[in-house]
PDB file of C-alpha atoms and ligand atoms in Angstrom:
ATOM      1  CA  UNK A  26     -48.187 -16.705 -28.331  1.00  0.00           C
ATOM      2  CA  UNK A  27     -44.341 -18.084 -28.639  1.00  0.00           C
ATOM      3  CA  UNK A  28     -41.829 -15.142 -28.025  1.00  0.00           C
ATOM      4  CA  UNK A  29     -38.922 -14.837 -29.943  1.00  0.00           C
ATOM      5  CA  UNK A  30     -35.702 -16.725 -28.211  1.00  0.00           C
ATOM      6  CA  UNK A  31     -33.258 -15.848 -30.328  1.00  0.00           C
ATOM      7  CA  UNK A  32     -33.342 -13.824 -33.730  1.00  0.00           C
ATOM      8  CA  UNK A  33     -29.985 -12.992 -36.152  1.00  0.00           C
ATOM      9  CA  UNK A  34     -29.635  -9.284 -36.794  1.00  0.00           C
ATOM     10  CA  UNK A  35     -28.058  -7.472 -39.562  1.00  0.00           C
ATOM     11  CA  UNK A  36     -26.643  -3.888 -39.059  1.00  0.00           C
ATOM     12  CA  UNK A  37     -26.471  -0.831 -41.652  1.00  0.00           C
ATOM     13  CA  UNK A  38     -23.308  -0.549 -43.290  1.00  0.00           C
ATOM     14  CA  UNK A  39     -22.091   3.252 -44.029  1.00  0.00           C
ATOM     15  CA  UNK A  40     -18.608   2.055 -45.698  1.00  0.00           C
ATOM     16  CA  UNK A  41     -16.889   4.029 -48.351  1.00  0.00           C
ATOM     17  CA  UNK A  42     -13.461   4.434 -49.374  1.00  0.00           C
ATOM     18  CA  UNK A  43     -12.362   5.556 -46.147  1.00  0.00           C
ATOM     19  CA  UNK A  44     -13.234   2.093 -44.371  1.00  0.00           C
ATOM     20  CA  UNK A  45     -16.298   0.736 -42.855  1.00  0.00           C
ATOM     21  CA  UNK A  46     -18.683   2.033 -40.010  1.00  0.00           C
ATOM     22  CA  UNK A  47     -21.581  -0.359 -38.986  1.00  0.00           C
ATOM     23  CA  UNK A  48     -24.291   1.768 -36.810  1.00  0.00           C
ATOM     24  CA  UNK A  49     -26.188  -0.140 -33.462  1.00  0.00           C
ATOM     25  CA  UNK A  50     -28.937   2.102 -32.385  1.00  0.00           C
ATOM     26  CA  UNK A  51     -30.693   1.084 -29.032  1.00  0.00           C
ATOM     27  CA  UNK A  52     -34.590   0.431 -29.984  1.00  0.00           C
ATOM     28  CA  UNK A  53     -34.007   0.466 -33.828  1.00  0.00           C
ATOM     29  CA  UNK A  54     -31.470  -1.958 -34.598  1.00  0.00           C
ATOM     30  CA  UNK A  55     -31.329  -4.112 -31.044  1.00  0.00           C
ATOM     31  CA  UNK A  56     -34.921  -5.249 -29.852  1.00  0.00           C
ATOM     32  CA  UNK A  57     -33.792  -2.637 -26.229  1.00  0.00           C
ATOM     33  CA  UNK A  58     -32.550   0.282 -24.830  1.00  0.00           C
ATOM     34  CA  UNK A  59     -28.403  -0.193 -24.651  1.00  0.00           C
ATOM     35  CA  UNK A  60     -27.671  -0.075 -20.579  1.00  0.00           C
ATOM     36  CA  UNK A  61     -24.591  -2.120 -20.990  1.00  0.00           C
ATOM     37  CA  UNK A  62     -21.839  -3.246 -23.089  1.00  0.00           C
ATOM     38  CA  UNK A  63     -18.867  -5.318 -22.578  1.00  0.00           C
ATOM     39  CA  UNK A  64     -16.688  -7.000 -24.841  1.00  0.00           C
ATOM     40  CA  UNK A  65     -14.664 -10.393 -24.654  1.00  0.00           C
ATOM     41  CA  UNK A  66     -10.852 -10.983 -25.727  1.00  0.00           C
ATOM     42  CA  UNK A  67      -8.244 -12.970 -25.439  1.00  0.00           C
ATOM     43  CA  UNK A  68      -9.595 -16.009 -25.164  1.00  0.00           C
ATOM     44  CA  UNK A  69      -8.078 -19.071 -26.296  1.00  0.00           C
ATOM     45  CA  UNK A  70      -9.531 -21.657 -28.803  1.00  0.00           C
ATOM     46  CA  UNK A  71     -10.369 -23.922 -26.005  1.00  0.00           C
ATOM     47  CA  UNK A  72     -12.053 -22.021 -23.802  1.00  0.00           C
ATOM     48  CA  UNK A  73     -16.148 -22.124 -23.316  1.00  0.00           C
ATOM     49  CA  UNK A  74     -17.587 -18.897 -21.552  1.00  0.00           C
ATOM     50  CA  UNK A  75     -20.705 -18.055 -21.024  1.00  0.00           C
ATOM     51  CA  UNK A  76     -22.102 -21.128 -19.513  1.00  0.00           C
ATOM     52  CA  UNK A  77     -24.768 -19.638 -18.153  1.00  0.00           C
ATOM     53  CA  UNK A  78     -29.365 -17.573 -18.655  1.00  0.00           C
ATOM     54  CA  UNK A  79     -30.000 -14.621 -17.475  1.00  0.00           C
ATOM     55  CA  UNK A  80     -34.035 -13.947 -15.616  1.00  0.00           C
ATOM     56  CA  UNK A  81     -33.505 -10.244 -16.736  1.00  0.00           C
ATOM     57  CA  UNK A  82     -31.072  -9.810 -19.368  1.00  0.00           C
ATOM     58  CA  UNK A  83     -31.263  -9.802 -23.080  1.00  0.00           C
ATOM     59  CA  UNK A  84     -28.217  -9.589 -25.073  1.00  0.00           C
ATOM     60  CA  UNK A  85     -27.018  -8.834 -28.316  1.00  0.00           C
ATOM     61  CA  UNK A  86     -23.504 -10.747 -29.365  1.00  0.00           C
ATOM     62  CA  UNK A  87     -21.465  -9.620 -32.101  1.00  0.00           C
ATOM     63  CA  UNK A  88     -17.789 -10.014 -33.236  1.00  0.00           C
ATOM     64  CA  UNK A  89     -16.956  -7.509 -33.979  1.00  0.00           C
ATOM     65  CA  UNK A  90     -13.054  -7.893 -34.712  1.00  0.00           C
ATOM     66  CA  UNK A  91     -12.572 -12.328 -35.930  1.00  0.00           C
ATOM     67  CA  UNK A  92     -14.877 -14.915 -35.040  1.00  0.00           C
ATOM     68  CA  UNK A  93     -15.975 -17.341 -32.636  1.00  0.00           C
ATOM     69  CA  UNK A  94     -19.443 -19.755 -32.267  1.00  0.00           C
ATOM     70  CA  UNK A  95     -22.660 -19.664 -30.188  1.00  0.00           C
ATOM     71  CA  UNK A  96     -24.581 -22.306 -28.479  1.00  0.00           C
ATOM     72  CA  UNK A  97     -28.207 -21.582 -27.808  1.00  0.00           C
ATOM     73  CA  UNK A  98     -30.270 -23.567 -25.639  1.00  0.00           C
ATOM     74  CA  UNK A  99     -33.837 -22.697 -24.930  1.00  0.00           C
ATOM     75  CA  UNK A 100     -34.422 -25.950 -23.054  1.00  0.00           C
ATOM     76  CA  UNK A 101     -36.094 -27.299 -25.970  1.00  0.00           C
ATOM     77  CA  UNK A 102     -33.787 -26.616 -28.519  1.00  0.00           C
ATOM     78  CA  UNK A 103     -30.051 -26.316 -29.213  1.00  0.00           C
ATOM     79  CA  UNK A 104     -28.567 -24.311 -32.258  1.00  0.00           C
ATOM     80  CA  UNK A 105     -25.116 -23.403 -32.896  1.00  0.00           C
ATOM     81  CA  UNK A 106     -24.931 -19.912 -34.493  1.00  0.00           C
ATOM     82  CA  UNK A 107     -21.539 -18.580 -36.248  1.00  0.00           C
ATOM     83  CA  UNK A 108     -20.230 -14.937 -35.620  1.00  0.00           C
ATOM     84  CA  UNK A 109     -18.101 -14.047 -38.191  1.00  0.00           C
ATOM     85  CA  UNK A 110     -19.300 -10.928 -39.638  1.00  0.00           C
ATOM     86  CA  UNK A 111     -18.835  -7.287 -38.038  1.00  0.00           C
ATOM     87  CA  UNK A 112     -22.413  -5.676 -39.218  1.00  0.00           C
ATOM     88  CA  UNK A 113     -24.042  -8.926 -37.989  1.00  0.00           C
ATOM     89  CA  UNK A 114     -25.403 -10.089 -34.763  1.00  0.00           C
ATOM     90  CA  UNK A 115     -27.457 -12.257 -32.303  1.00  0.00           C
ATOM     91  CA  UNK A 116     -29.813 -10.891 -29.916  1.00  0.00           C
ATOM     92  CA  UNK A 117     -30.830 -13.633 -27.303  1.00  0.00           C
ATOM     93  CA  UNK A 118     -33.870 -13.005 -24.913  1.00  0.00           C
ATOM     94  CA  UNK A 119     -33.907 -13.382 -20.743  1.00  0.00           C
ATOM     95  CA  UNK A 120     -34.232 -17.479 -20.247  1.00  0.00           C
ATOM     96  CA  UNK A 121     -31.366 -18.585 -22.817  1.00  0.00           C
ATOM     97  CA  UNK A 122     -28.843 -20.715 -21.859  1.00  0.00           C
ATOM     98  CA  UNK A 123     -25.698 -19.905 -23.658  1.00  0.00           C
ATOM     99  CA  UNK A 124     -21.959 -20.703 -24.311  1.00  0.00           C
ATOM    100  CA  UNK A 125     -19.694 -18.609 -26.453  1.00  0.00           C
ATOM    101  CA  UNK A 126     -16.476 -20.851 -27.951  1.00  0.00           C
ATOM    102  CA  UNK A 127     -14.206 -21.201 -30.675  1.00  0.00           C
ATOM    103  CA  UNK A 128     -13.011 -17.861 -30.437  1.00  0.00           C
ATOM    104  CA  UNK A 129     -10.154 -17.145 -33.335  1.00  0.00           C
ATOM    105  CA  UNK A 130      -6.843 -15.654 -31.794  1.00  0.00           C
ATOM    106  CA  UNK A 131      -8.034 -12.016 -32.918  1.00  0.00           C
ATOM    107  CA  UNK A 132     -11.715 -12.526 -32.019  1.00  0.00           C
ATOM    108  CA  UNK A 133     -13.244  -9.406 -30.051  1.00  0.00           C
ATOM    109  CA  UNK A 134     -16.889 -10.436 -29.053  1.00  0.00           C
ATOM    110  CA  UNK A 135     -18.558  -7.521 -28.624  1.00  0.00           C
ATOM    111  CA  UNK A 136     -22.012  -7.722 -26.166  1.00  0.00           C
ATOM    112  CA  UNK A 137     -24.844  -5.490 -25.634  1.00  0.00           C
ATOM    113  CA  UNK A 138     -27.658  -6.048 -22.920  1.00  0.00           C
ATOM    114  CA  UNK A 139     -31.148  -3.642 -21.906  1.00  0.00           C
ATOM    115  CA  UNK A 140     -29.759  -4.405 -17.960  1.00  0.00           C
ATOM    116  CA  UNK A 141     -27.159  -3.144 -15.724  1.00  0.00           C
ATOM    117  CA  UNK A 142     -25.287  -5.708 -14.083  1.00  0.00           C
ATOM    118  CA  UNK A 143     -26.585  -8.036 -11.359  1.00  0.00           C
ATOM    119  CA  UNK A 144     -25.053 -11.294 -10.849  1.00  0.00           C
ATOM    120  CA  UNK A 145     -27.804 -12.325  -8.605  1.00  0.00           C
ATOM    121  CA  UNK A 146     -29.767 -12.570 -11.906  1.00  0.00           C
ATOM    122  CA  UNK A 147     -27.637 -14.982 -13.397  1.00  0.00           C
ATOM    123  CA  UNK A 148     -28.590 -18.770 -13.741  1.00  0.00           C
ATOM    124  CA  UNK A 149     -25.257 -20.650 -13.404  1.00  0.00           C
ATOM    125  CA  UNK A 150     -26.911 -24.195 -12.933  1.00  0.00           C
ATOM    126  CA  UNK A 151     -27.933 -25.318 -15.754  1.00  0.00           C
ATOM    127  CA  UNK A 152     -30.330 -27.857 -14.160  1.00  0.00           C
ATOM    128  CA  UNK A 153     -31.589 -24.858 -12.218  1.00  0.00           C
ATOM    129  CA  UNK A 154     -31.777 -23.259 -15.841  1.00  0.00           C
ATOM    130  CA  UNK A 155     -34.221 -26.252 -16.824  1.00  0.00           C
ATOM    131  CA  UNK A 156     -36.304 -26.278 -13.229  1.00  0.00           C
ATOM    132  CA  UNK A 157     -36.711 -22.521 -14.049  1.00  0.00           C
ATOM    133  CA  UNK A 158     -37.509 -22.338 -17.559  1.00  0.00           C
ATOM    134  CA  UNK A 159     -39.522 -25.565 -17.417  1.00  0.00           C
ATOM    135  CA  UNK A 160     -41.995 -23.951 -15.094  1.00  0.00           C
ATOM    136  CA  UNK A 161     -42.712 -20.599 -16.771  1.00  0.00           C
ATOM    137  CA  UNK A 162     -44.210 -22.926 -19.294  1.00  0.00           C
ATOM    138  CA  UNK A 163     -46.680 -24.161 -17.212  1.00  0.00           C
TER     139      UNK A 163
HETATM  140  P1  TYD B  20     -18.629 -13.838 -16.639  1.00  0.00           P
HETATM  141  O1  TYD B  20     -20.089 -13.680 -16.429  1.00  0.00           O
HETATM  142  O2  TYD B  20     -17.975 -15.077 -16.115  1.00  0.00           O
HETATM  143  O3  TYD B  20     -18.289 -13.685 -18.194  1.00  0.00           O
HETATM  144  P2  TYD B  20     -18.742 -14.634 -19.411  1.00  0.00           P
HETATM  145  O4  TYD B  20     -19.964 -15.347 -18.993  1.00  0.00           O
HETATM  146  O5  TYD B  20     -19.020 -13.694 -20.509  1.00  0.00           O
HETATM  147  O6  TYD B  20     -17.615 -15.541 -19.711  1.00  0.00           O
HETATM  148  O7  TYD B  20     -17.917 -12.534 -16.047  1.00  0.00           O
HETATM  149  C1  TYD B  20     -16.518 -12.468 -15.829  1.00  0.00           C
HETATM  150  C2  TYD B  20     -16.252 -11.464 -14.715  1.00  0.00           C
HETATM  151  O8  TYD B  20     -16.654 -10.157 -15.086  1.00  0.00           O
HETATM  152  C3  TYD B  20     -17.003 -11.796 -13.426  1.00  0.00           C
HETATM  153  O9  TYD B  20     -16.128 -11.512 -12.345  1.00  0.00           O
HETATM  154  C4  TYD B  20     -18.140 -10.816 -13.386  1.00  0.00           C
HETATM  155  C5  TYD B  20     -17.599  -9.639 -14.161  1.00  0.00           C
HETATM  156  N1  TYD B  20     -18.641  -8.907 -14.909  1.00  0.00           N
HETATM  157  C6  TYD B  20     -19.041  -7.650 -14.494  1.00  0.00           C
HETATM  158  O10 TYD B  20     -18.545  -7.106 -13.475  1.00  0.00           O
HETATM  159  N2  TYD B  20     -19.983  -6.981 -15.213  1.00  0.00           N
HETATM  160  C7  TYD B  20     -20.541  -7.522 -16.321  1.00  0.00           C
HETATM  161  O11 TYD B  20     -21.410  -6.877 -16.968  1.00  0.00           O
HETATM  162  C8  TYD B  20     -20.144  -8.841 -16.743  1.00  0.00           C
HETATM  163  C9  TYD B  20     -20.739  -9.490 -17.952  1.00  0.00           C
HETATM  164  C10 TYD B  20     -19.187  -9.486 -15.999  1.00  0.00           C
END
């Protein structure tokens, strides 16, 4: 059975005349249970983070304030994915190579993850990404 790689979410919206409130509940509206968050500013047009899978953690990416791009690379397959809505999202499984880029001026890329850090988890390599995520298929 294929799992899923990546998936687009999209939140519940509780706006009103007061402003808007978009709601992220661990288990209900990300595929985990929230461990971590961080969030990414400041960085210039040019610059590519990311850049790197994860053996343990899964992620969900969302820009919260502007906008900024994707790339998604299972090994087999590259997409580019847009994030340029507040109550949207994209959750990314363990085994994902990916590079966030294109951020606007104001972008604030807000990430979610069902692990604590561990750097020793990390896949920097990305032809150690492809030894590793080449074999689990075999
Ligand atoms: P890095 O993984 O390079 O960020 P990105 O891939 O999103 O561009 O992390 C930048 C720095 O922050 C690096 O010194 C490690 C540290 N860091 C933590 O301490 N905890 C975390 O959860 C993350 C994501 C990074």
């Amino acid at each position: 059975m294929e799992t899923i790689q990546y998936k687009k979410l999209k939140f519940p919206q509780h706006g009103d005349s007061r402003g808007h409130l978009v709601v992220v509940e661990g288990g209900k509206d990300v595929p985990f249970d929230i461990k971590r968050m961080f969030y990414i500013y400041g960085s210039d047009k040019g610059v590519v983070r990311g850049r790197h899978a994860n053996r343990k953690s899964e992620f969900v990416l969302i820009n919260v304030k502007g906008t900024s791009k994707v790339k998604i690379d299972t090994g087999k397959k590259v997409e580019v994915v847009s994030l340029d809505h507040p109550h949207e999202g994209i959750y990314l499984s363990r085994m994902v190579w990916k590079e966030m880029y294109d951020f606007s001026e104001d972008a604030v890329l807000l990430v979610l993850s069902n692990e604590h850090y561990d750097p020793e988890e990390y896949i920097r390599d990305y032809e150690q990404f492809l030894y590793e995520v080449n074999q689990k298929d075999v």
